[in-house]
Amino acid sequence: MPELPEVETVKRGLNEVLHIGKRKSPKITKVTRRRENIREVIPKSLEKDLVGRKILSITRRAKYLIFEFENGFLLNHLGMTGCWRVCEKGDVKNHDHFLMHLEKNKVLAYNDPRRFGLVTWCKANVESHKKIKDLGPEPLDNVFNADYLFAKTRKVKTNIKTFLMNQKTVVGVGNIYASEALFSAGVRPQRLAHKVTRAECEKVVAETKVVLENAIKAGGSTISDFKQAGGESGYFQHQFHVYGKKGEACCKCKKQIKQLVLGGRSSFYCPQCQK
DNA sequence: ACGCGGCCCTGGATGC
DNA sequence: TGCATCCAGGGCCGCG
């Protein structure tokens, strides 16, 4: 599921389905930890922290979801396979690790087969929480601009794709959108970051924003389907230009898309369109 | 200090 | 059909 557009889609969907901020938003009546340890232990204290309270807001910072309560914040990362669903009481599935029971026999369930996700509690100042405080700027914020990226890349030894995926550089860009943004920008993923020109940095920044914005728009369609069991995808995957397309013809020039591994992650590019 | 490989897990796809 | 292998949208840790 989870790069920035998917987390943003989950956030919007949950806000809508749970009527967050409206009078009919449900109270939490009970909390169940079906498995204590995912990436980190889910705190036992969540029971007393959450029962009897309402979710005041659900926001996103980087790939983290932040559930705000009057006494603190539930901080969540979906890892590779995490998802939330709203279901009827008793509709428990394999890999449901954490349940927030709601009024009217509804349940908000966190499901995560690979258990790379995070569910934890932060009493106050979530922005200075250790998982949050060192994160880079939001990609759609004006702080993430060509000046910033050009300056930041000058002394970097690694390739531009790995650097773009580093959450200290800019948040929310994962393996798919890094490949896609670099394709649109015409920059090969294996190029050393410090050799990317100022003009190319401008393109990389601009195309990163475009790709993420388009994916958010496309991901909007998952609102109804995450309510059901799946929570899988919107329709943004139909807009991929290079990701997962090794050997296929480039949509612009018809040359074969190539694949290579950078920082241990599959990377895709067009040898003709990207320099 | 930085950059990289390995690792944390399960499950689906692929190959023999 | 069954079994083995590889791969997956992320991030942390320890090593050189």
Tab-separated table of C-alpha atoms (C1' of nucleotides) in Angstrom:
chain	number	residue	atom	x	y	z
A	1	MET	CA	0.000	0.000	0.000
A	2	PRO	CA	1.986	2.725	1.361
A	3	GLU	CA	3.828	5.599	-0.218
A	4	LEU	CA	2.607	9.105	0.379
A	5	PRO	CA	-0.397	8.990	-1.992
A	6	GLU	CA	-1.690	5.763	-0.458
A	7	VAL	CA	-1.277	6.983	3.112
A	8	GLU	CA	-2.999	10.214	2.137
A	9	THR	CA	-5.837	8.195	0.602
A	10	VAL	CA	-6.226	6.091	3.746
A	11	LYS	CA	-6.243	9.270	5.833
A	12	ARG	CA	-8.995	10.866	3.753
A	13	GLY	CA	-11.018	7.663	3.689
A	14	LEU	CA	-10.882	7.142	7.454
A	15	ASN	CA	-11.797	10.771	8.125
A	16	GLU	CA	-14.851	10.386	5.947
A	17	VAL	CA	-16.030	6.954	7.041
A	18	LEU	CA	-15.554	7.696	10.758
A	19	HIS	CA	-17.064	11.203	10.493
A	20	ILE	CA	-13.989	12.617	12.193
A	21	GLY	CA	-14.636	16.120	13.502
A	22	LYS	CA	-18.416	15.659	13.253
A	23	ARG	CA	-20.811	15.140	16.100
A	24	LYS	CA	-21.557	11.548	15.080
A	25	SER	CA	-17.911	10.463	15.219
A	26	PRO	CA	-17.844	7.308	17.368
A	27	LYS	CA	-16.321	6.784	20.787
A	28	ILE	CA	-13.831	3.996	21.369
A	29	THR	CA	-15.425	1.433	23.676
A	30	LYS	CA	-12.658	-1.142	23.916
A	31	VAL	CA	-9.179	-1.860	22.592
A	32	THR	CA	-7.761	-5.277	21.686
A	33	ARG	CA	-4.168	-6.190	21.014
A	34	ARG	CA	-4.365	-9.490	19.153
A	35	ARG	CA	-0.588	-9.525	18.740
A	36	GLU	CA	1.622	-7.403	20.946
A	37	ASN	CA	4.786	-7.217	18.897
A	38	ILE	CA	4.739	-6.037	15.324
A	39	ARG	CA	7.812	-3.958	14.470
A	40	GLU	CA	7.675	-2.601	17.991
A	41	VAL	CA	5.458	-3.667	20.854
A	42	ILE	CA	1.997	-2.092	20.683
A	43	PRO	CA	1.739	-0.395	24.105
A	44	LYS	CA	-0.567	-2.074	26.624
A	45	SER	CA	-1.416	1.376	27.949
A	46	LEU	CA	-3.486	2.096	24.827
A	47	GLU	CA	-6.425	0.452	26.586
A	48	LYS	CA	-6.604	3.144	29.270
A	49	ASP	CA	-5.423	5.911	26.940
A	50	LEU	CA	-8.135	5.345	24.321
A	51	VAL	CA	-11.268	3.843	25.864
A	52	GLY	CA	-14.074	6.357	26.236
A	53	ARG	CA	-12.438	8.854	23.879
A	54	LYS	CA	-13.089	10.095	20.366
A	55	ILE	CA	-10.586	10.516	17.557
A	56	LEU	CA	-10.352	14.300	17.180
A	57	SER	CA	-8.476	14.279	13.884
A	58	ILE	CA	-6.532	11.979	11.572
A	59	THR	CA	-3.627	13.662	9.823
A	60	ARG	CA	-0.544	12.588	7.906
A	61	ARG	CA	3.118	13.475	8.260
A	62	ALA	CA	5.378	11.731	5.729
A	63	LYS	CA	4.133	8.135	5.572
A	64	TYR	CA	2.859	8.267	9.155
A	65	LEU	CA	-0.789	8.500	10.143
A	66	ILE	CA	-1.459	10.508	13.299
A	67	PHE	CA	-4.689	9.915	15.228
A	68	GLU	CA	-5.213	12.830	17.592
A	69	PHE	CA	-6.924	12.385	20.982
A	70	GLU	CA	-7.396	14.917	23.752
A	71	ASN	CA	-4.707	13.150	25.810
A	72	GLY	CA	-2.171	12.346	23.080
A	73	PHE	CA	-1.545	10.844	19.657
A	74	LEU	CA	-1.714	7.369	18.198
A	75	LEU	CA	1.193	7.222	15.769
A	76	ASN	CA	0.984	4.661	12.948
A	77	HIS	CA	3.166	3.592	10.041
A	78	LEU	CA	1.801	1.052	7.573
A	79	GLY	CA	5.176	-0.496	6.731
A	80	MET	CA	4.820	-2.532	3.540
A	81	THR	CA	1.501	-4.255	4.155
A	82	GLY	CA	-0.381	-2.356	6.847
A	83	CYS	CA	-3.969	-1.263	6.323
A	84	TRP	CA	-6.962	-0.080	8.320
A	85	ARG	CA	-10.517	-1.141	7.785
A	86	VAL	CA	-13.817	-0.354	9.409
A	87	CYS	CA	-15.867	-3.521	9.869
A	88	GLU	CA	-18.605	-5.090	11.939
A	89	LYS	CA	-17.816	-6.439	15.384
A	90	GLY	CA	-16.743	-10.084	15.092
A	91	ASP	CA	-15.454	-9.714	11.534
A	92	VAL	CA	-11.889	-10.468	12.576
A	93	LYS	CA	-9.323	-11.477	9.976
A	94	ASN	CA	-5.934	-13.121	10.020
A	95	HIS	CA	-3.218	-10.543	10.808
A	96	ASP	CA	-5.587	-8.138	12.537
A	97	HIS	CA	-3.125	-7.071	15.241
A	98	PHE	CA	-4.883	-4.137	16.845
A	99	LEU	CA	-8.596	-3.356	17.146
A	100	MET	CA	-10.358	-0.210	18.280
A	101	HIS	CA	-13.952	-1.190	19.038
A	102	LEU	CA	-16.372	1.647	18.332
A	103	GLU	CA	-19.933	2.488	19.214
A	104	LYS	CA	-22.703	0.789	17.175
A	105	ASN	CA	-20.751	-2.490	17.008
A	106	LYS	CA	-18.196	-1.186	14.541
A	107	VAL	CA	-14.505	-1.972	14.720
A	108	LEU	CA	-11.488	-0.097	13.363
A	109	ALA	CA	-8.929	-2.829	12.666
A	110	TYR	CA	-5.221	-2.586	11.892
A	111	ASN	CA	-4.140	-5.465	9.675
A	112	ASP	CA	-0.509	-6.068	8.727
A	113	PRO	CA	0.674	-9.485	7.452
A	114	ARG	CA	4.384	-8.690	7.353
A	115	ARG	CA	4.260	-6.734	10.610
A	116	PHE	CA	6.656	-4.023	9.399
A	117	GLY	CA	4.223	-1.369	10.575
A	118	LEU	CA	4.159	0.663	13.766
A	119	VAL	CA	1.394	1.420	16.250
A	120	THR	CA	2.519	3.479	19.205
A	121	TRP	CA	1.472	6.216	21.583
A	122	CYS	CA	2.827	9.738	21.940
A	123	LYS	CA	1.639	11.782	24.926
A	124	ALA	CA	2.362	15.215	23.442
A	125	ASN	CA	4.382	17.094	20.819
A	126	VAL	CA	4.096	14.465	18.151
A	127	GLU	CA	6.237	16.623	15.859
A	128	SER	CA	9.205	16.099	18.184
A	129	HIS	CA	8.663	12.342	18.487
A	130	LYS	CA	11.833	10.460	17.557
A	131	LYS	CA	10.231	8.957	14.437
A	132	ILE	CA	9.076	12.359	13.214
A	133	LYS	CA	11.582	14.980	14.270
A	134	ASP	CA	14.351	14.260	11.734
A	135	LEU	CA	12.113	13.839	8.697
A	136	GLY	CA	12.674	16.015	5.632
A	137	PRO	CA	10.102	18.393	4.133
A	138	GLU	CA	6.773	17.337	2.656
A	139	PRO	CA	7.178	16.937	-1.120
A	140	LEU	CA	4.164	19.118	-1.919
A	141	ASP	CA	5.392	21.922	0.332
A	142	ASN	CA	7.199	24.904	-1.213
A	143	VAL	CA	10.204	24.145	0.996
A	144	PHE	CA	10.863	21.243	-1.344
A	145	ASN	CA	12.089	23.196	-4.349
A	146	ALA	CA	14.954	23.178	-6.846
A	147	ASP	CA	17.225	25.341	-4.677
A	148	TYR	CA	16.760	22.951	-1.791
A	149	LEU	CA	17.416	19.778	-3.779
A	150	PHE	CA	20.384	21.218	-5.664
A	151	ALA	CA	22.063	22.415	-2.456
A	152	LYS	CA	21.273	19.189	-0.640
A	153	THR	CA	22.706	16.933	-3.364
A	154	ARG	CA	26.087	18.641	-3.773
A	155	LYS	CA	28.084	16.455	-1.380
A	156	VAL	CA	26.055	13.298	-1.673
A	157	LYS	CA	27.892	10.175	-2.853
A	158	THR	CA	24.926	7.941	-3.561
A	159	ASN	CA	22.666	7.819	-6.601
A	160	ILE	CA	19.783	10.232	-7.093
A	161	LYS	CA	17.039	7.613	-6.683
A	162	THR	CA	18.282	6.299	-3.349
A	163	PHE	CA	18.736	9.893	-2.218
A	164	LEU	CA	15.208	10.842	-3.265
A	165	MET	CA	13.838	7.881	-1.328
A	166	ASN	CA	15.719	8.890	1.815
A	167	GLN	CA	13.094	10.334	4.155
A	168	LYS	CA	15.618	12.889	5.413
A	169	THR	CA	15.827	14.357	1.914
A	170	VAL	CA	12.097	14.576	1.287
A	171	VAL	CA	9.333	12.437	2.762
A	172	GLY	CA	6.761	10.203	1.162
A	173	VAL	CA	8.646	9.204	-1.986
A	174	GLY	CA	8.971	5.424	-2.079
A	175	ASN	CA	10.232	2.943	-4.604
A	176	ILE	CA	7.463	3.361	-7.163
A	177	TYR	CA	7.229	7.133	-7.265
A	178	ALA	CA	11.007	7.593	-7.225
A	179	SER	CA	11.256	5.604	-10.462
A	180	GLU	CA	8.237	7.370	-11.941
A	181	ALA	CA	9.379	10.892	-11.044
A	182	LEU	CA	12.868	10.312	-12.457
A	183	PHE	CA	11.374	8.983	-15.687
A	184	SER	CA	9.246	12.106	-16.091
A	185	ALA	CA	12.248	14.275	-15.226
A	186	GLY	CA	14.458	12.505	-17.789
A	187	VAL	CA	17.120	11.606	-15.219
A	188	ARG	CA	18.519	8.089	-14.863
A	189	PRO	CA	18.067	6.650	-11.361
A	190	GLN	CA	21.700	5.526	-11.133
A	191	ARG	CA	23.104	9.021	-11.747
A	192	LEU	CA	25.200	10.219	-8.817
A	193	ALA	CA	23.208	12.811	-6.913
A	194	HIS	CA	26.017	15.368	-6.853
A	195	LYS	CA	26.285	15.233	-10.644
A	196	VAL	CA	22.644	16.094	-11.230
A	197	THR	CA	22.537	19.611	-12.633
A	198	ARG	CA	20.583	22.533	-11.313
A	199	ALA	CA	18.195	22.345	-14.301
A	200	GLU	CA	17.670	18.639	-13.689
A	201	CYS	CA	16.974	19.262	-10.006
A	202	GLU	CA	14.214	21.599	-11.098
A	203	LYS	CA	12.680	18.870	-13.216
A	204	VAL	CA	13.055	16.218	-10.540
A	205	VAL	CA	11.290	18.427	-7.987
A	206	ALA	CA	8.528	19.459	-10.385
A	207	GLU	CA	7.874	15.917	-11.617
A	208	THR	CA	7.944	14.452	-8.101
A	209	LYS	CA	5.148	16.841	-7.199
A	210	VAL	CA	3.165	16.076	-10.355
A	211	VAL	CA	3.455	12.303	-9.951
A	212	LEU	CA	2.410	12.429	-6.293
A	213	GLU	CA	-0.478	14.801	-6.972
A	214	ASN	CA	-1.758	12.624	-9.801
A	215	ALA	CA	-1.430	9.520	-7.662
A	216	ILE	CA	-3.374	11.153	-4.846
A	217	LYS	CA	-6.135	12.011	-7.301
A	218	ALA	CA	-6.182	8.423	-8.607
A	219	GLY	CA	-5.914	6.956	-5.112
A	220	GLY	CA	-9.068	8.775	-4.155
A	221	SER	CA	-11.045	5.955	-5.655
A	222	THR	CA	-9.896	3.556	-2.924
A	223	ILE	CA	-12.118	5.290	-0.347
A	224	SER	CA	-14.968	2.860	-0.870
A	225	ASP	CA	-12.852	-0.208	-1.297
A	226	PHE	CA	-10.671	0.105	1.762
A	227	LYS	CA	-13.894	-0.124	3.766
A	228	GLN	CA	-14.110	-3.676	2.541
A	229	ALA	CA	-11.461	-6.207	3.405
A	230	GLY	CA	-8.854	-5.278	0.847
A	231	GLY	CA	-7.536	-1.788	1.142
A	232	GLU	CA	-5.340	-2.559	-1.836
A	233	SER	CA	-5.053	-0.131	-4.662
A	234	GLY	CA	-6.734	2.749	-6.366
A	235	TYR	CA	-6.194	2.993	-10.064
A	236	PHE	CA	-2.883	4.847	-10.071
A	237	GLN	CA	-1.079	1.663	-11.112
A	238	HIS	CA	-2.572	2.089	-14.577
A	239	GLN	CA	-0.631	5.327	-14.892
A	240	PHE	CA	2.815	3.817	-14.299
A	241	HIS	CA	5.275	4.635	-17.075
A	242	VAL	CA	8.228	2.496	-15.988
A	243	TYR	CA	7.637	0.802	-12.632
A	244	GLY	CA	7.341	-2.963	-13.104
A	245	LYS	CA	7.663	-2.594	-16.879
A	246	LYS	CA	11.032	-4.193	-17.557
A	247	GLY	CA	11.278	-5.233	-21.226
A	248	GLU	CA	8.150	-3.342	-22.251
A	249	ALA	CA	8.267	-0.531	-24.801
A	250	CYS	CA	8.691	2.972	-23.404
A	251	CYS	CA	5.462	4.908	-23.852
A	252	LYS	CA	7.378	7.853	-25.326
A	253	CYS	CA	10.160	6.373	-27.487
A	254	LYS	CA	9.371	2.613	-27.661
A	255	LYS	CA	12.822	1.573	-26.416
A	256	GLN	CA	12.775	-1.281	-23.914
A	257	ILE	CA	12.468	-0.313	-20.251
A	258	LYS	CA	15.425	-1.504	-18.202
A	259	GLN	CA	15.617	-2.698	-14.616
A	260	LEU	CA	18.483	-2.490	-12.142
A	261	VAL	CA	18.940	-2.697	-8.384
A	262	LEU	CA	19.873	0.421	-6.418
A	263	GLY	CA	20.162	0.379	-2.659
A	264	GLY	CA	18.653	-3.077	-2.761
A	265	ARG	CA	15.488	-1.884	-4.489
A	266	SER	CA	14.246	-2.624	-8.004
A	267	SER	CA	14.531	0.438	-10.205
A	268	PHE	CA	13.174	1.015	-13.685
A	269	TYR	CA	14.140	3.503	-16.376
A	270	CYS	CA	14.128	4.212	-20.095
A	271	PRO	CA	17.683	4.225	-21.509
A	272	GLN	CA	16.590	6.611	-24.261
A	273	CYS	CA	14.438	9.152	-22.431
A	274	GLN	CA	16.548	9.336	-19.282
A	275	LYS	CA	20.090	10.710	-19.348
B	1	DA	C1'	29.641	10.736	9.218
B	2	DC	C1'	28.063	8.349	5.564
B	3	DG	C1'	26.605	4.679	2.618
B	4	DC	C1'	25.580	0.092	2.029
B	5	DG	C1'	24.005	-4.715	2.851
B	6	DG	C1'	21.369	-7.428	5.722
B	7	DC	C1'	17.466	-8.067	8.194
B	8	DC	C1'	12.745	-7.832	10.184
B	9	DC	C1'	8.104	-10.879	8.288
B	10	DT	C1'	4.262	-13.267	5.342
B	11	DG	C1'	2.292	-14.536	1.118
B	12	DG	C1'	1.788	-14.601	-3.828
B	13	DA	C1'	3.939	-15.707	-8.200
B	14	DT	C1'	7.027	-18.467	-10.634
B	15	DG	C1'	9.825	-22.428	-11.759
B	16	DC	C1'	11.190	-27.266	-11.476
C	1	DT	C1'	0.180	-31.185	-7.170
C	2	DG	C1'	3.918	-30.088	-4.309
C	3	DC	C1'	7.990	-27.974	-2.985
C	4	DA	C1'	11.685	-24.434	-3.420
C	5	DT	C1'	12.923	-19.988	-4.604
C	6	DC	C1'	12.362	-15.238	-5.354
C	7	DC	C1'	10.207	-11.023	-4.820
C	8	DA	C1'	7.302	-7.218	-2.684
C	9	DG	C1'	4.969	-0.096	-2.176
C	10	DG	C1'	9.691	0.499	4.293
C	11	DG	C1'	12.915	1.525	7.607
C	12	DC	C1'	16.368	0.280	11.192
C	13	DC	C1'	20.835	-1.409	12.573
C	14	DG	C1'	25.577	-2.485	12.415
C	15	DC	C1'	29.556	-2.591	9.809
C	16	DG	C1'	33.421	-0.736	7.108
